[in-house]
Coordinates of N, CA and C in Angstrom, one line a residue:
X1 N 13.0 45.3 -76.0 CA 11.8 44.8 -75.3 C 10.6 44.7 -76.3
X2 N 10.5 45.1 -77.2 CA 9.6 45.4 -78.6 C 9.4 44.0 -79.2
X3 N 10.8 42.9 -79.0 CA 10.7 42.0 -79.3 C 9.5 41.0 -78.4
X4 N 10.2 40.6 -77.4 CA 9.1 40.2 -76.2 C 7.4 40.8 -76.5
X5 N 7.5 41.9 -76.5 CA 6.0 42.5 -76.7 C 5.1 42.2 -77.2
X6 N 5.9 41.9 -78.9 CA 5.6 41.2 -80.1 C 4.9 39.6 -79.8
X7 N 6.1 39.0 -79.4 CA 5.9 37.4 -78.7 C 4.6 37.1 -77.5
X8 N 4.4 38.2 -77.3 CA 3.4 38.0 -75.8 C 2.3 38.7 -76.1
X9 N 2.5 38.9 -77.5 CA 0.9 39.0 -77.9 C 0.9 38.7 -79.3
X10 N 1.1 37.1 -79.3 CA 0.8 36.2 -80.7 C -0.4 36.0 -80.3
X11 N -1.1 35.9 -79.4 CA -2.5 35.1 -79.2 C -2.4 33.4 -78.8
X12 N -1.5 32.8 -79.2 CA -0.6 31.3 -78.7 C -0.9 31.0 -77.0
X13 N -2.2 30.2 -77.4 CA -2.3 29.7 -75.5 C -1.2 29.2 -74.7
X14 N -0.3 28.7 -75.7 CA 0.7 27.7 -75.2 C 1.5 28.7 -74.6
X15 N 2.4 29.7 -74.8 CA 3.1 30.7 -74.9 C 2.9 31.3 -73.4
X16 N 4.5 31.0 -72.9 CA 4.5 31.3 -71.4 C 5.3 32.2 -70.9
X17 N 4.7 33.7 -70.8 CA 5.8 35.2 -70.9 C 7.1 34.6 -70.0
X18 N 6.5 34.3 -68.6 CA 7.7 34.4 -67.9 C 8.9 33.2 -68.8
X19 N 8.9 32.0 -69.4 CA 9.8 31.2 -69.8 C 10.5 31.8 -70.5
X20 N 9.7 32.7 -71.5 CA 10.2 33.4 -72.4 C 11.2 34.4 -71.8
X21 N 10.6 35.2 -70.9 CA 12.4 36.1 -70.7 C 13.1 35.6 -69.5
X22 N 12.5 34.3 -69.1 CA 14.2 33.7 -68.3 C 14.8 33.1 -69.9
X23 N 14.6 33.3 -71.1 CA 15.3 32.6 -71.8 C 16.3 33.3 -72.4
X24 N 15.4 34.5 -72.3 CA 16.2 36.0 -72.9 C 17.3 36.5 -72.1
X25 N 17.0 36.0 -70.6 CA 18.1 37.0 -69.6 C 17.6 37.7 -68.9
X26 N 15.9 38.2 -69.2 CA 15.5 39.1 -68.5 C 15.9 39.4 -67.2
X27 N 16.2 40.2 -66.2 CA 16.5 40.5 -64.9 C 17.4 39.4 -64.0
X28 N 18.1 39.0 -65.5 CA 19.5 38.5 -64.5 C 20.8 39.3 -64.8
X29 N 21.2 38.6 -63.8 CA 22.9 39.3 -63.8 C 23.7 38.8 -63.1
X30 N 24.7 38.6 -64.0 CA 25.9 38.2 -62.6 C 27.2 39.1 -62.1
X31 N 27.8 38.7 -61.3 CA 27.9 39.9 -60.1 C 29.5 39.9 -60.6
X32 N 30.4 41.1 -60.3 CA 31.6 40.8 -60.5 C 32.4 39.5 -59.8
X33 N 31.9 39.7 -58.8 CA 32.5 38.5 -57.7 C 32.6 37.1 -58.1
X34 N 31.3 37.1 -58.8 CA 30.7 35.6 -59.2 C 31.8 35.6 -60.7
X35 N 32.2 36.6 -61.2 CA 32.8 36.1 -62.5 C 34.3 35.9 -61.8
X36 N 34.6 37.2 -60.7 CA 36.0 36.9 -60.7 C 36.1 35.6 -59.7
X37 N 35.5 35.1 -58.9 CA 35.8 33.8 -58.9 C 35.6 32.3 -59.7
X38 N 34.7 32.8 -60.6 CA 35.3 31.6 -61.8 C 36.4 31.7 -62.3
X39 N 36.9 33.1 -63.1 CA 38.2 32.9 -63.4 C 39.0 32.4 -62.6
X40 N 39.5 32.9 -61.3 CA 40.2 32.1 -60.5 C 40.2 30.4 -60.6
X41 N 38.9 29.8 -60.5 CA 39.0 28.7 -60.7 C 39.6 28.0 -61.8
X42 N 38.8 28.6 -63.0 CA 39.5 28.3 -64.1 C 41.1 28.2 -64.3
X43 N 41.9 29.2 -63.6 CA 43.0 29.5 -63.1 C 43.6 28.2 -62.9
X44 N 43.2 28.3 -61.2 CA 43.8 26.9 -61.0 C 43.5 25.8 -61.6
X45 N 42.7 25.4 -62.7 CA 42.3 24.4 -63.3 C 43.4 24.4 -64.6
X46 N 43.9 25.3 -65.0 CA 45.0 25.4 -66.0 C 46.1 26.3 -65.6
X47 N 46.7 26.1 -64.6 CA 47.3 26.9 -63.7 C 48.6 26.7 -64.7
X48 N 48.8 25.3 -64.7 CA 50.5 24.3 -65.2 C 50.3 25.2 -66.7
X49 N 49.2 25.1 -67.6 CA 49.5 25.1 -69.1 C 49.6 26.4 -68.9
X50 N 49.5 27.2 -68.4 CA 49.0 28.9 -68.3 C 51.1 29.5 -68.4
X51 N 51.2 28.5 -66.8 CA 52.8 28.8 -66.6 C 53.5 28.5 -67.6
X52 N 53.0 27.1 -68.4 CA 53.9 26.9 -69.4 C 53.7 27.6 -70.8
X53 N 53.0 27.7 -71.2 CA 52.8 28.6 -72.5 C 53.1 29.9 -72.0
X54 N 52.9 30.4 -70.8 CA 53.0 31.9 -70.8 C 52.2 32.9 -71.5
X55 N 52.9 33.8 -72.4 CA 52.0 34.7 -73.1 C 51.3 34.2 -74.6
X56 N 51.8 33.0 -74.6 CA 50.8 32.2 -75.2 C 49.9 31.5 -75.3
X57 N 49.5 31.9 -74.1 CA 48.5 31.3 -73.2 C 46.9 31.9 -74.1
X58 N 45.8 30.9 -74.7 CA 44.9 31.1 -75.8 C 43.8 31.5 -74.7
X59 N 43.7 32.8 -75.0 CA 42.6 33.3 -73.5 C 41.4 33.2 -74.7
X60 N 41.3 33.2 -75.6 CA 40.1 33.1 -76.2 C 39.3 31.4 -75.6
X61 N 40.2 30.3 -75.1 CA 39.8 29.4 -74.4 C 39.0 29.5 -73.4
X62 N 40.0 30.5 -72.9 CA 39.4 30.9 -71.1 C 38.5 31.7 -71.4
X63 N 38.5 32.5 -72.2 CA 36.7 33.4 -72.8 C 35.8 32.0 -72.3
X64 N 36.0 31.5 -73.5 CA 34.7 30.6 -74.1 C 34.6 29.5 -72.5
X65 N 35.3 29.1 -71.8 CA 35.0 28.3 -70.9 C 34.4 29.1 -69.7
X66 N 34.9 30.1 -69.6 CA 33.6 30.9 -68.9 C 32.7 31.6 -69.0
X67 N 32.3 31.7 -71.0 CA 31.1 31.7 -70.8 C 29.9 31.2 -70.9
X68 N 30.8 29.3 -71.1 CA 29.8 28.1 -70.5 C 29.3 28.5 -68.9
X69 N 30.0 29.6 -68.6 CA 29.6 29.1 -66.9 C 28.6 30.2 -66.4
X70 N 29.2 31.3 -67.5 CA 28.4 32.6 -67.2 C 27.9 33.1 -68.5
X71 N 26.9 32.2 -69.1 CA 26.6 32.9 -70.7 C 25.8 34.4 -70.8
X72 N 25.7 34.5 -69.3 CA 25.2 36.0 -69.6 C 25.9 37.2 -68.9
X73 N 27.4 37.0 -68.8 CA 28.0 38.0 -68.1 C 28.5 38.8 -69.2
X74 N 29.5 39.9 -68.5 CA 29.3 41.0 -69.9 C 30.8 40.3 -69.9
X75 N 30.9 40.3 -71.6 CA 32.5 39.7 -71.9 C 33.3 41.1 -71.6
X76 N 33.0 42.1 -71.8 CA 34.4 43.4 -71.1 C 35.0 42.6 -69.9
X77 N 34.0 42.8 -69.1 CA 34.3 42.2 -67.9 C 35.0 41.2 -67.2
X78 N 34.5 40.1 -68.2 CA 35.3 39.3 -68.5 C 37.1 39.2 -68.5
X79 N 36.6 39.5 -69.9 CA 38.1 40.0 -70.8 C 39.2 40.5 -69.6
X80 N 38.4 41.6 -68.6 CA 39.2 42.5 -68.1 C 40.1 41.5 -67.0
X81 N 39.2 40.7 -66.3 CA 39.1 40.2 -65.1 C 40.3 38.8 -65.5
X82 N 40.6 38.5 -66.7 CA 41.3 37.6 -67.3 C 42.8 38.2 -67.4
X83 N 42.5 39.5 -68.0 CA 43.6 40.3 -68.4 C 44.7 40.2 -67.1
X84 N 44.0 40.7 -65.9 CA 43.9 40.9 -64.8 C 45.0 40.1 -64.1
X85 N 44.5 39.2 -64.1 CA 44.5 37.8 -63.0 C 45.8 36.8 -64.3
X86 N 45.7 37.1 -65.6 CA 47.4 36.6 -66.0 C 48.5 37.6 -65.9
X87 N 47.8 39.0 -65.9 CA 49.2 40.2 -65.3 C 49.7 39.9 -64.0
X88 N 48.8 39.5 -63.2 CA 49.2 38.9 -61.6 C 50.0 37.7 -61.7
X89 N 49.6 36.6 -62.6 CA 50.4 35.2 -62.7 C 52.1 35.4 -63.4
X90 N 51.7 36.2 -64.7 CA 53.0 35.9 -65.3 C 53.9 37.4 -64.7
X91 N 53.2 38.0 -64.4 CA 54.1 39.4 -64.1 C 54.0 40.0 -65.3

C-alpha cells in the first residue's frame, strides 16, 4: 500500500486515486466458483486435444488462457482447480 500512498500524493491534478487501484486490483477478487467454471469451460473448449494428448496435455496453456480471463485470481488456485478437473477427465 506504501506504493499507492506514494502515487496519491505526487501533487499531479491529473492523477485519479480510484483508477489507480482498480488498476492495481485493489478490492477485487474472484470467487472460486467463477474460476472453477472457467476451467470447465476451457475444458470443453479443448476437451478432444486434452483426450488426445492425455498426460501431455500443456496445462501451462490452460494456466495462461485463464489468466486472460481471470488476471487477478490466485494461480494456486488455479493450478489446483486444473489439476483437479484433468484427474476427473483422464482418471
Amino acid at each position: 500500500m506504501r506504493l499507492c500512498y506514494v502515487f496519491a500524493n505526487t501533487g499531479t491534478e491529473n492523477f485519479k486515486t480510484s483508477e489507480f487501484e482498480e488498476a492495481c486490483g485493489v478490492g477485487f477478487e474472484v470467487s472460486e466458483e467463477e474460476i472453477e467454471q472457467s476451467v470447465n469451460e476451457a475444458f470443453e473448449e479443448n476437451k478432444s486435444a486434452i483426450l488426445e494428448q492425455r498426460y501431455k496435455t500443456n496445462v501451462g496453456g490452460l494456466l495462461a488462457h485463464l489468466r486472460k480471463r481471470h488476471s487477478r485470481a490466485d494461480p494456486k488456485i488455479v493450478k489446483a482447480i486444473i489439476d483437479t478437473k484433468l484427474s476427473e477427465l483422464l482418471g
